[in-house]
Amino acid sequence: MAAESTGQPNCGCKGIRSCLMCERGRLERFAQFQQKKYHFIYHPASGLAVGDDSSSLSGWTFPFPGVFLLDNFMNEEEETELVNLMDSNEWKPSQSGRKKQDYGPKVNFKKHKLKVGSFSGLPCFSHLLINRMIQHPMLKSFFPVEQCNLDYRPERGSSIDPHFDDWWLWGERLVSVNLLSETTLSMSCDSENFIPLHRNEMVCNAPSYDPVTGNSESMFNFHGDNIPVHCTDNCSMKRTSDTGQRPVPYKDVEVAINLPRRSLIALYGDARYKWKHGIYREDIKSRRICCTFRELSEEFSHGGNQEALGKELVDIALRFQGVPV
């Protein structure tokens, strides 16, 4: 099993990114990243972001579509075996105190250039994971061509800044499996537009959230900025006052998604393209491994301009004979 290096600390930080191994009193940028915003907690059962009790917006909610969260995606024995197989390969230094293992094609995202190169497919131990994923309707047609394993540790100050994953190559769904410890995925948005918040007292009779569409006949209909909220005939809204709605800027809002150990999360729709995702250093309490799988965009899929290259990548990926590149 490959062990954590005991030699001179090193990291893969570049530019403004940093970790505990390379910081020498340069905490200003980190403090800026960690600034607190209005804090909401995502509730998977309802698909709502609910104001945290400790925040200034406690008691307010808004729909948060585009998240599919599946608890207990694997058992503890499977997790142990999977981590042991990962640790038998080298972990390479990455940004912000992380280490990584990449299984994917060689890509220059700035120049929009892609080469198959030494890509040999996803690792053999991911065959079971993919087969299990596609049993769920949300992921029925999910065929990833890249897997990135990331190792987070508190002693390295591991984190990841809020970001969007690439849209040119990677498609609608981003799927991650969270291993070894729970953590919090923080969602933020830079938009100057406003979110219409609603009091918790506004309730629906029979909430039945659909994670595939992000909507429900009994949930609020929410399809954009500054749009009034409506309910269907099956929904009754109760207000305790005339101030049942409150607009706040997107840029002042942060939504925390709790990721249990051995859970799976898929981001799509608004959660993929409108909200950035990141993980704060303070939310890494012990070693955590994240396995992120990415599918191809429409340009590389059926009918796209680079369909042939996309088909070649999928064929290679799903042979499950890959080694880290």
mmCIF file of C-alpha atoms in Angstrom:
data_model
loop_
_atom_site.group_PDB
_atom_site.id
_atom_site.type_symbol
_atom_site.label_atom_id
_atom_site.label_comp_id
_atom_site.label_asym_id
_atom_site.label_seq_id
_atom_site.Cartn_x
_atom_site.Cartn_y
_atom_site.Cartn_z
ATOM 1 C CA MET A 1 0.000 0.000 0.000
ATOM 2 C CA ALA A 2 1.333 3.412 -0.926
ATOM 3 C CA ALA A 3 1.943 5.452 2.204
ATOM 4 C CA GLU A 4 1.779 9.202 2.778
ATOM 5 C CA SER A 5 5.219 10.696 2.171
ATOM 6 C CA THR A 6 7.282 11.433 5.311
ATOM 7 C CA GLY A 7 9.888 13.513 3.487
ATOM 8 C CA GLN A 8 9.990 17.252 2.900
ATOM 9 C CA PRO A 9 6.413 18.548 2.492
ATOM 10 C CA ASN A 10 5.463 19.460 -1.058
ATOM 11 C CA CYS A 11 2.273 20.425 -2.803
ATOM 12 C CA GLY A 12 0.874 21.270 -6.202
ATOM 13 C CA CYS A 13 -0.363 24.786 -5.373
ATOM 14 C CA LYS A 14 -0.043 27.437 -8.079
ATOM 15 C CA GLY A 15 -1.075 31.075 -8.392
ATOM 16 C CA ILE A 16 -3.405 32.222 -5.618
ATOM 17 C CA ARG A 17 -4.041 28.699 -4.319
ATOM 18 C CA SER A 18 -2.351 27.539 -1.141
ATOM 19 C CA CYS A 19 -2.372 24.901 1.587
ATOM 20 C CA LEU A 20 -0.840 24.445 5.036
ATOM 21 C CA MET A 21 2.347 23.067 3.484
ATOM 22 C CA CYS A 22 3.149 26.191 1.463
ATOM 23 C CA GLU A 23 1.557 28.986 3.497
ATOM 24 C CA ARG A 24 3.940 31.217 5.381
ATOM 25 C CA GLY A 25 1.669 33.793 6.941
ATOM 26 C CA ARG A 26 -0.225 34.298 3.654
ATOM 27 C CA LEU A 27 -3.680 33.987 5.197
ATOM 28 C CA GLU A 28 -5.396 37.019 3.643
ATOM 29 C CA ARG A 29 -6.618 35.124 0.580
ATOM 30 C CA PHE A 30 -7.754 32.216 2.697
ATOM 31 C CA ALA A 31 -9.681 34.523 5.041
ATOM 32 C CA GLN A 32 -11.396 36.073 2.045
ATOM 33 C CA PHE A 33 -12.409 32.634 0.749
ATOM 34 C CA GLN A 34 -13.769 31.708 4.168
ATOM 35 C CA GLN A 35 -15.949 34.794 4.623
ATOM 36 C CA LYS A 36 -19.433 33.933 5.867
ATOM 37 C CA LYS A 37 -22.548 34.525 3.812
ATOM 38 C CA TYR A 38 -26.219 33.861 4.469
ATOM 39 C CA HIS A 39 -26.165 30.198 5.344
ATOM 40 C CA PHE A 40 -28.732 27.698 4.078
ATOM 41 C CA ILE A 41 -28.855 23.921 4.495
ATOM 42 C CA TYR A 42 -29.998 21.702 1.638
ATOM 43 C CA HIS A 43 -32.740 19.216 2.579
ATOM 44 C CA PRO A 44 -32.719 16.246 0.144
ATOM 45 C CA ALA A 45 -36.236 15.053 0.962
ATOM 46 C CA SER A 46 -37.854 18.349 -0.054
ATOM 47 C CA GLY A 47 -35.298 19.781 -2.486
ATOM 48 C CA LEU A 48 -35.339 23.020 -0.468
ATOM 49 C CA ALA A 49 -32.538 25.184 0.883
ATOM 50 C CA VAL A 50 -33.569 26.054 4.455
ATOM 51 C CA GLY A 51 -32.125 28.936 6.464
ATOM 52 C CA ASP A 52 -29.811 27.662 9.197
ATOM 53 C CA ASP A 53 -30.954 28.401 12.757
ATOM 54 C CA SER A 54 -27.747 30.324 13.427
ATOM 55 C CA SER A 55 -28.025 32.543 10.339
ATOM 56 C CA SER A 56 -29.785 35.874 9.866
ATOM 57 C CA LEU A 57 -32.195 34.153 7.462
ATOM 58 C CA SER A 58 -33.399 31.413 9.774
ATOM 59 C CA GLY A 59 -36.989 30.538 8.916
ATOM 60 C CA TRP A 60 -36.663 31.288 5.187
ATOM 61 C CA THR A 61 -36.418 28.769 2.330
ATOM 62 C CA PHE A 62 -36.108 28.534 -1.438
ATOM 63 C CA PRO A 63 -36.157 25.634 -3.942
ATOM 64 C CA PHE A 64 -32.702 24.320 -4.844
ATOM 65 C CA PRO A 65 -33.028 22.081 -7.942
ATOM 66 C CA GLY A 66 -30.322 20.023 -9.606
ATOM 67 C CA VAL A 67 -29.120 17.802 -6.754
ATOM 68 C CA PHE A 68 -29.448 14.020 -6.543
ATOM 69 C CA LEU A 69 -28.116 12.706 -3.233
ATOM 70 C CA LEU A 70 -27.996 8.997 -2.484
ATOM 71 C CA ASP A 71 -26.996 7.843 0.997
ATOM 72 C CA ASN A 72 -25.285 4.470 1.638
ATOM 73 C CA PHE A 73 -24.214 4.037 -1.978
ATOM 74 C CA MET A 74 -21.829 1.320 -0.812
ATOM 75 C CA ASN A 75 -21.146 -0.557 2.396
ATOM 76 C CA GLU A 76 -18.103 -0.260 4.662
ATOM 77 C CA GLU A 77 -16.456 -3.421 3.369
ATOM 78 C CA GLU A 78 -16.713 -2.196 -0.227
ATOM 79 C CA GLU A 79 -15.334 1.184 0.799
ATOM 80 C CA THR A 80 -12.303 -0.381 2.492
ATOM 81 C CA GLU A 81 -11.531 -2.530 -0.534
ATOM 82 C CA LEU A 82 -11.911 0.424 -2.899
ATOM 83 C CA VAL A 83 -9.615 2.692 -0.861
ATOM 84 C CA ASN A 84 -6.984 -0.058 -0.589
ATOM 85 C CA LEU A 85 -6.978 -0.426 -4.369
ATOM 86 C CA MET A 86 -6.563 3.333 -4.790
ATOM 87 C CA ASP A 87 -3.735 3.453 -2.250
ATOM 88 C CA SER A 88 -1.855 0.792 -4.203
ATOM 89 C CA ASN A 89 -1.309 3.493 -6.859
ATOM 90 C CA GLU A 90 0.612 6.744 -6.535
ATOM 91 C CA TRP A 91 -1.149 9.870 -5.273
ATOM 92 C CA LYS A 92 0.257 12.948 -7.054
ATOM 93 C CA PRO A 93 0.358 16.443 -5.472
ATOM 94 C CA SER A 94 -2.495 18.711 -6.545
ATOM 95 C CA GLN A 95 -3.792 22.198 -5.765
ATOM 96 C CA SER A 96 -4.853 23.439 -2.314
ATOM 97 C CA GLY A 97 -3.450 20.555 -0.293
ATOM 98 C CA ARG A 98 -5.116 17.781 -2.255
ATOM 99 C CA LYS A 99 -3.578 14.725 -3.904
ATOM 100 C CA LYS A 100 -5.008 13.156 -7.036
ATOM 101 C CA GLN A 101 -5.235 10.200 -9.380
ATOM 102 C CA ASP A 102 -6.515 10.964 -12.893
ATOM 103 C CA TYR A 103 -8.073 8.481 -15.297
ATOM 104 C CA GLY A 104 -8.964 10.427 -18.419
ATOM 105 C CA PRO A 105 -7.825 11.855 -21.753
ATOM 106 C CA LYS A 106 -5.241 14.624 -22.072
ATOM 107 C CA VAL A 107 -7.081 17.960 -22.293
ATOM 108 C CA ASN A 108 -6.149 21.604 -22.834
ATOM 109 C CA PHE A 109 -9.303 23.347 -21.688
ATOM 110 C CA LYS A 110 -8.127 26.859 -22.600
ATOM 111 C CA LYS A 111 -7.390 25.918 -26.211
ATOM 112 C CA HIS A 112 -10.231 23.384 -26.477
ATOM 113 C CA LYS A 113 -7.862 20.627 -27.534
ATOM 114 C CA LEU A 114 -8.223 16.975 -26.658
ATOM 115 C CA LYS A 115 -5.980 13.962 -27.223
ATOM 116 C CA VAL A 116 -6.654 10.338 -26.415
ATOM 117 C CA GLY A 117 -2.943 10.064 -25.632
ATOM 118 C CA SER A 118 -2.151 7.486 -22.969
ATOM 119 C CA PHE A 119 -5.765 7.226 -21.793
ATOM 120 C CA SER A 120 -6.423 3.545 -21.138
ATOM 121 C CA GLY A 121 -9.860 3.733 -19.557
ATOM 122 C CA LEU A 122 -11.434 3.854 -16.123
ATOM 123 C CA PRO A 123 -9.875 1.607 -13.451
ATOM 124 C CA CYS A 124 -11.107 -1.960 -13.143
ATOM 125 C CA PHE A 125 -12.410 -1.351 -9.619
ATOM 126 C CA SER A 126 -14.889 1.248 -10.922
ATOM 127 C CA HIS A 127 -16.829 -1.267 -13.003
ATOM 128 C CA LEU A 128 -19.023 -2.134 -10.022
ATOM 129 C CA LEU A 129 -19.589 1.550 -9.207
ATOM 130 C CA ILE A 130 -20.750 2.439 -12.713
ATOM 131 C CA ASN A 131 -23.058 -0.573 -12.917
ATOM 132 C CA ARG A 132 -24.601 0.415 -9.607
ATOM 133 C CA MET A 133 -25.015 4.069 -10.636
ATOM 134 C CA ILE A 134 -26.945 3.332 -13.802
ATOM 135 C CA GLN A 135 -29.554 1.351 -11.877
ATOM 136 C CA HIS A 136 -30.997 4.711 -10.792
ATOM 137 C CA PRO A 137 -33.246 6.542 -13.294
ATOM 138 C CA MET A 138 -31.314 9.778 -12.772
ATOM 139 C CA LEU A 139 -28.111 8.077 -13.978
ATOM 140 C CA LYS A 140 -29.533 5.517 -16.397
ATOM 141 C CA SER A 141 -27.600 6.849 -19.401
ATOM 142 C CA PHE A 142 -24.520 8.017 -17.488
ATOM 143 C CA PHE A 143 -21.357 6.818 -19.259
ATOM 144 C CA PRO A 144 -18.316 8.606 -17.795
ATOM 145 C CA VAL A 145 -15.044 8.992 -19.676
ATOM 146 C CA GLU A 146 -13.073 10.463 -16.786
ATOM 147 C CA GLN A 147 -12.557 9.557 -13.159
ATOM 148 C CA CYS A 148 -10.625 11.845 -10.824
ATOM 149 C CA ASN A 149 -9.817 10.603 -7.323
ATOM 150 C CA LEU A 150 -8.946 13.353 -4.834
ATOM 151 C CA ASP A 151 -7.386 12.806 -1.408
ATOM 152 C CA TYR A 152 -8.177 15.455 1.234
ATOM 153 C CA ARG A 153 -6.431 15.615 4.626
ATOM 154 C CA PRO A 154 -6.811 18.169 7.432
ATOM 155 C CA GLU A 155 -3.066 18.211 8.165
ATOM 156 C CA ARG A 156 -2.451 19.488 4.625
ATOM 157 C CA GLY A 157 -5.228 22.084 4.847
ATOM 158 C CA SER A 158 -6.994 20.463 1.892
ATOM 159 C CA SER A 159 -9.819 22.403 0.255
ATOM 160 C CA ILE A 160 -11.186 23.350 -3.150
ATOM 161 C CA ASP A 161 -12.213 26.876 -4.149
ATOM 162 C CA PRO A 162 -15.739 27.521 -5.471
ATOM 163 C CA HIS A 163 -15.687 26.698 -9.178
ATOM 164 C CA PHE A 164 -17.605 25.460 -12.201
ATOM 165 C CA ASP A 165 -16.454 22.287 -13.911
ATOM 166 C CA ASP A 166 -15.680 22.755 -17.608
ATOM 167 C CA TRP A 167 -18.696 22.976 -19.953
ATOM 168 C CA TRP A 168 -16.955 22.438 -23.297
ATOM 169 C CA LEU A 169 -15.936 18.812 -22.712
ATOM 170 C CA TRP A 170 -17.916 17.689 -19.680
ATOM 171 C CA GLY A 171 -21.653 17.147 -19.851
ATOM 172 C CA GLU A 172 -24.774 17.718 -17.800
ATOM 173 C CA ARG A 173 -24.109 15.485 -14.796
ATOM 174 C CA LEU A 174 -21.193 15.534 -12.372
ATOM 175 C CA VAL A 175 -21.202 12.462 -10.125
ATOM 176 C CA SER A 176 -19.064 12.065 -6.990
ATOM 177 C CA VAL A 177 -18.745 9.298 -4.415
ATOM 178 C CA ASN A 178 -17.694 10.483 -0.945
ATOM 179 C CA LEU A 179 -15.455 8.083 1.001
ATOM 180 C CA LEU A 180 -13.895 7.720 4.493
ATOM 181 C CA SER A 181 -15.536 10.745 6.146
ATOM 182 C CA GLU A 182 -18.478 13.088 5.817
ATOM 183 C CA THR A 183 -17.998 16.639 4.599
ATOM 184 C CA THR A 184 -19.953 19.681 3.410
ATOM 185 C CA LEU A 185 -20.243 20.813 -0.199
ATOM 186 C CA SER A 186 -20.678 24.594 -0.297
ATOM 187 C CA MET A 187 -22.705 26.081 -3.162
ATOM 188 C CA SER A 188 -22.392 29.756 -4.126
ATOM 189 C CA CYS A 189 -23.491 32.005 -6.989
ATOM 190 C CA ASP A 190 -22.020 35.305 -8.234
ATOM 191 C CA SER A 191 -25.240 36.574 -9.833
ATOM 192 C CA GLU A 192 -26.496 40.075 -8.983
ATOM 193 C CA ASN A 193 -30.088 38.862 -9.431
ATOM 194 C CA PHE A 194 -32.336 38.114 -6.492
ATOM 195 C CA ILE A 195 -33.658 34.886 -4.991
ATOM 196 C CA PRO A 196 -37.268 35.101 -3.761
ATOM 197 C CA LEU A 197 -37.162 33.525 -0.309
ATOM 198 C CA HIS A 198 -40.288 32.155 1.368
ATOM 199 C CA ARG A 199 -41.220 31.741 4.980
ATOM 200 C CA ASN A 200 -41.160 28.217 6.413
ATOM 201 C CA GLU A 201 -44.840 28.718 7.240
ATOM 202 C CA MET A 202 -45.613 28.415 3.508
ATOM 203 C CA VAL A 203 -46.210 24.672 3.253
ATOM 204 C CA CYS A 204 -47.496 22.213 0.656
ATOM 205 C CA ASN A 205 -49.910 19.416 1.454
ATOM 206 C CA ALA A 206 -48.130 16.512 -0.226
ATOM 207 C CA PRO A 207 -44.508 17.256 -1.133
ATOM 208 C CA SER A 208 -43.127 14.659 -3.513
ATOM 209 C CA TYR A 209 -39.804 15.837 -4.936
ATOM 210 C CA ASP A 210 -38.527 14.396 -8.213
ATOM 211 C CA PRO A 211 -34.690 14.465 -8.276
ATOM 212 C CA VAL A 212 -34.635 13.858 -12.041
ATOM 213 C CA THR A 213 -36.632 16.956 -13.007
ATOM 214 C CA GLY A 214 -35.990 19.014 -9.905
ATOM 215 C CA ASN A 215 -39.719 19.741 -9.629
ATOM 216 C CA SER A 216 -42.886 18.278 -8.176
ATOM 217 C CA GLU A 217 -46.576 18.904 -8.664
ATOM 218 C CA SER A 218 -46.810 19.714 -5.002
ATOM 219 C CA MET A 219 -43.650 21.799 -4.768
ATOM 220 C CA PHE A 220 -43.185 25.458 -5.648
ATOM 221 C CA ASN A 221 -42.733 26.126 -9.350
ATOM 222 C CA PHE A 222 -39.370 27.905 -9.555
ATOM 223 C CA HIS A 223 -37.842 28.498 -12.964
ATOM 224 C CA GLY A 224 -35.706 31.616 -12.814
ATOM 225 C CA ASP A 225 -34.819 34.930 -11.221
ATOM 226 C CA ASN A 226 -37.454 37.326 -9.891
ATOM 227 C CA ILE A 227 -40.373 35.045 -10.863
ATOM 228 C CA PRO A 228 -43.367 34.761 -8.517
ATOM 229 C CA VAL A 229 -43.988 31.425 -6.853
ATOM 230 C CA HIS A 230 -47.050 29.359 -7.754
ATOM 231 C CA CYS A 231 -48.605 26.156 -6.462
ATOM 232 C CA THR A 232 -50.846 23.624 -8.143
ATOM 233 C CA ASP A 233 -54.353 22.720 -7.004
ATOM 234 C CA ASN A 234 -52.868 20.116 -4.656
ATOM 235 C CA CYS A 235 -50.903 22.722 -2.742
ATOM 236 C CA SER A 236 -52.146 25.180 -0.140
ATOM 237 C CA MET A 237 -49.959 28.044 1.041
ATOM 238 C CA LYS A 238 -50.218 29.358 4.582
ATOM 239 C CA ARG A 239 -48.803 32.745 5.556
ATOM 240 C CA THR A 240 -48.506 34.182 9.019
ATOM 241 C CA SER A 241 -48.173 37.738 7.700
ATOM 242 C CA ASP A 242 -48.003 39.816 4.532
ATOM 243 C CA THR A 243 -44.220 39.505 4.514
ATOM 244 C CA GLY A 244 -44.139 35.886 3.347
ATOM 245 C CA GLN A 245 -41.540 36.632 0.667
ATOM 246 C CA ARG A 246 -38.130 38.261 0.855
ATOM 247 C CA PRO A 247 -35.657 38.816 -1.997
ATOM 248 C CA VAL A 248 -31.900 38.503 -1.372
ATOM 249 C CA PRO A 249 -29.038 38.642 -3.909
ATOM 250 C CA TYR A 250 -27.701 35.304 -5.091
ATOM 251 C CA LYS A 251 -24.164 36.509 -4.364
ATOM 252 C CA ASP A 252 -25.015 36.855 -0.663
ATOM 253 C CA VAL A 253 -26.264 33.273 -0.340
ATOM 254 C CA GLU A 254 -24.404 30.064 0.372
ATOM 255 C CA VAL A 255 -26.026 26.622 0.487
ATOM 256 C CA ALA A 256 -24.411 23.788 2.447
ATOM 257 C CA ILE A 257 -25.002 20.252 1.191
ATOM 258 C CA ASN A 258 -24.075 17.604 3.756
ATOM 259 C CA LEU A 259 -22.307 14.640 2.144
ATOM 260 C CA PRO A 260 -22.484 11.558 4.383
ATOM 261 C CA ARG A 261 -19.717 8.983 4.281
ATOM 262 C CA ARG A 262 -20.186 6.495 1.404
ATOM 263 C CA SER A 263 -22.817 8.702 -0.256
ATOM 264 C CA LEU A 264 -23.186 9.605 -3.937
ATOM 265 C CA ILE A 265 -24.086 13.044 -5.234
ATOM 266 C CA ALA A 266 -24.952 14.149 -8.770
ATOM 267 C CA LEU A 267 -25.092 17.838 -9.729
ATOM 268 C CA TYR A 268 -27.026 18.842 -12.835
ATOM 269 C CA GLY A 269 -29.138 21.728 -14.128
ATOM 270 C CA ASP A 270 -28.919 24.857 -11.958
ATOM 271 C CA ALA A 271 -26.646 23.171 -9.409
ATOM 272 C CA ARG A 272 -24.227 22.387 -12.248
ATOM 273 C CA TYR A 273 -24.367 25.543 -14.377
ATOM 274 C CA LYS A 274 -25.623 28.320 -12.079
ATOM 275 C CA TRP A 275 -24.070 27.519 -8.701
ATOM 276 C CA LYS A 276 -20.357 27.031 -8.044
ATOM 277 C CA HIS A 277 -19.337 24.197 -5.747
ATOM 278 C CA GLY A 278 -16.419 24.078 -3.316
ATOM 279 C CA ILE A 279 -15.238 22.633 -0.008
ATOM 280 C CA TYR A 280 -13.833 24.715 2.845
ATOM 281 C CA ARG A 281 -10.700 23.661 4.677
ATOM 282 C CA GLU A 282 -12.613 23.664 7.961
ATOM 283 C CA ASP A 283 -14.993 20.989 6.613
ATOM 284 C CA ILE A 284 -12.225 18.391 6.246
ATOM 285 C CA LYS A 285 -12.101 16.767 9.682
ATOM 286 C CA SER A 286 -10.230 13.571 8.742
ATOM 287 C CA ARG A 287 -8.989 11.860 5.606
ATOM 288 C CA ARG A 288 -11.534 12.066 2.805
ATOM 289 C CA ILE A 289 -11.441 10.600 -0.713
ATOM 290 C CA CYS A 290 -13.711 11.859 -3.462
ATOM 291 C CA CYS A 291 -14.190 9.913 -6.712
ATOM 292 C CA THR A 292 -15.643 12.238 -9.361
ATOM 293 C CA PHE A 293 -16.967 10.891 -12.658
ATOM 294 C CA ARG A 294 -17.634 13.069 -15.721
ATOM 295 C CA GLU A 295 -19.601 12.378 -18.883
ATOM 296 C CA LEU A 296 -19.147 14.022 -22.285
ATOM 297 C CA SER A 297 -20.902 17.176 -23.457
ATOM 298 C CA GLU A 298 -23.290 17.290 -26.416
ATOM 299 C CA GLU A 299 -20.453 18.262 -28.758
ATOM 300 C CA PHE A 300 -18.861 14.843 -28.183
ATOM 301 C CA SER A 301 -22.119 12.885 -28.037
ATOM 302 C CA HIS A 302 -24.498 11.517 -30.681
ATOM 303 C CA GLY A 303 -25.080 14.162 -33.343
ATOM 304 C CA GLY A 304 -22.317 16.443 -32.053
ATOM 305 C CA ASN A 305 -19.454 17.864 -34.099
ATOM 306 C CA GLN A 306 -16.976 15.524 -32.412
ATOM 307 C CA GLU A 307 -19.192 12.476 -32.099
ATOM 308 C CA ALA A 308 -16.537 10.070 -33.469
ATOM 309 C CA LEU A 309 -13.936 11.164 -30.928
ATOM 310 C CA GLY A 310 -16.515 10.953 -28.177
ATOM 311 C CA LYS A 311 -17.429 7.398 -29.130
ATOM 312 C CA GLU A 312 -13.753 6.419 -29.088
ATOM 313 C CA LEU A 313 -13.339 7.863 -25.602
ATOM 314 C CA VAL A 314 -16.423 6.070 -24.252
ATOM 315 C CA ASP A 315 -15.275 2.765 -25.766
ATOM 316 C CA ILE A 316 -11.851 3.113 -24.124
ATOM 317 C CA ALA A 317 -13.262 4.273 -20.793
ATOM 318 C CA LEU A 318 -15.691 1.398 -20.406
ATOM 319 C CA ARG A 319 -13.060 -1.269 -20.987
ATOM 320 C CA PHE A 320 -12.099 -0.651 -17.341
ATOM 321 C CA GLN A 321 -8.401 -1.318 -17.940
ATOM 322 C CA GLY A 322 -7.147 2.130 -16.942
ATOM 323 C CA VAL A 323 -4.079 3.253 -15.033
ATOM 324 C CA PRO A 324 -3.587 6.777 -13.595
ATOM 325 C CA VAL A 325 -2.153 9.296 -16.095
#
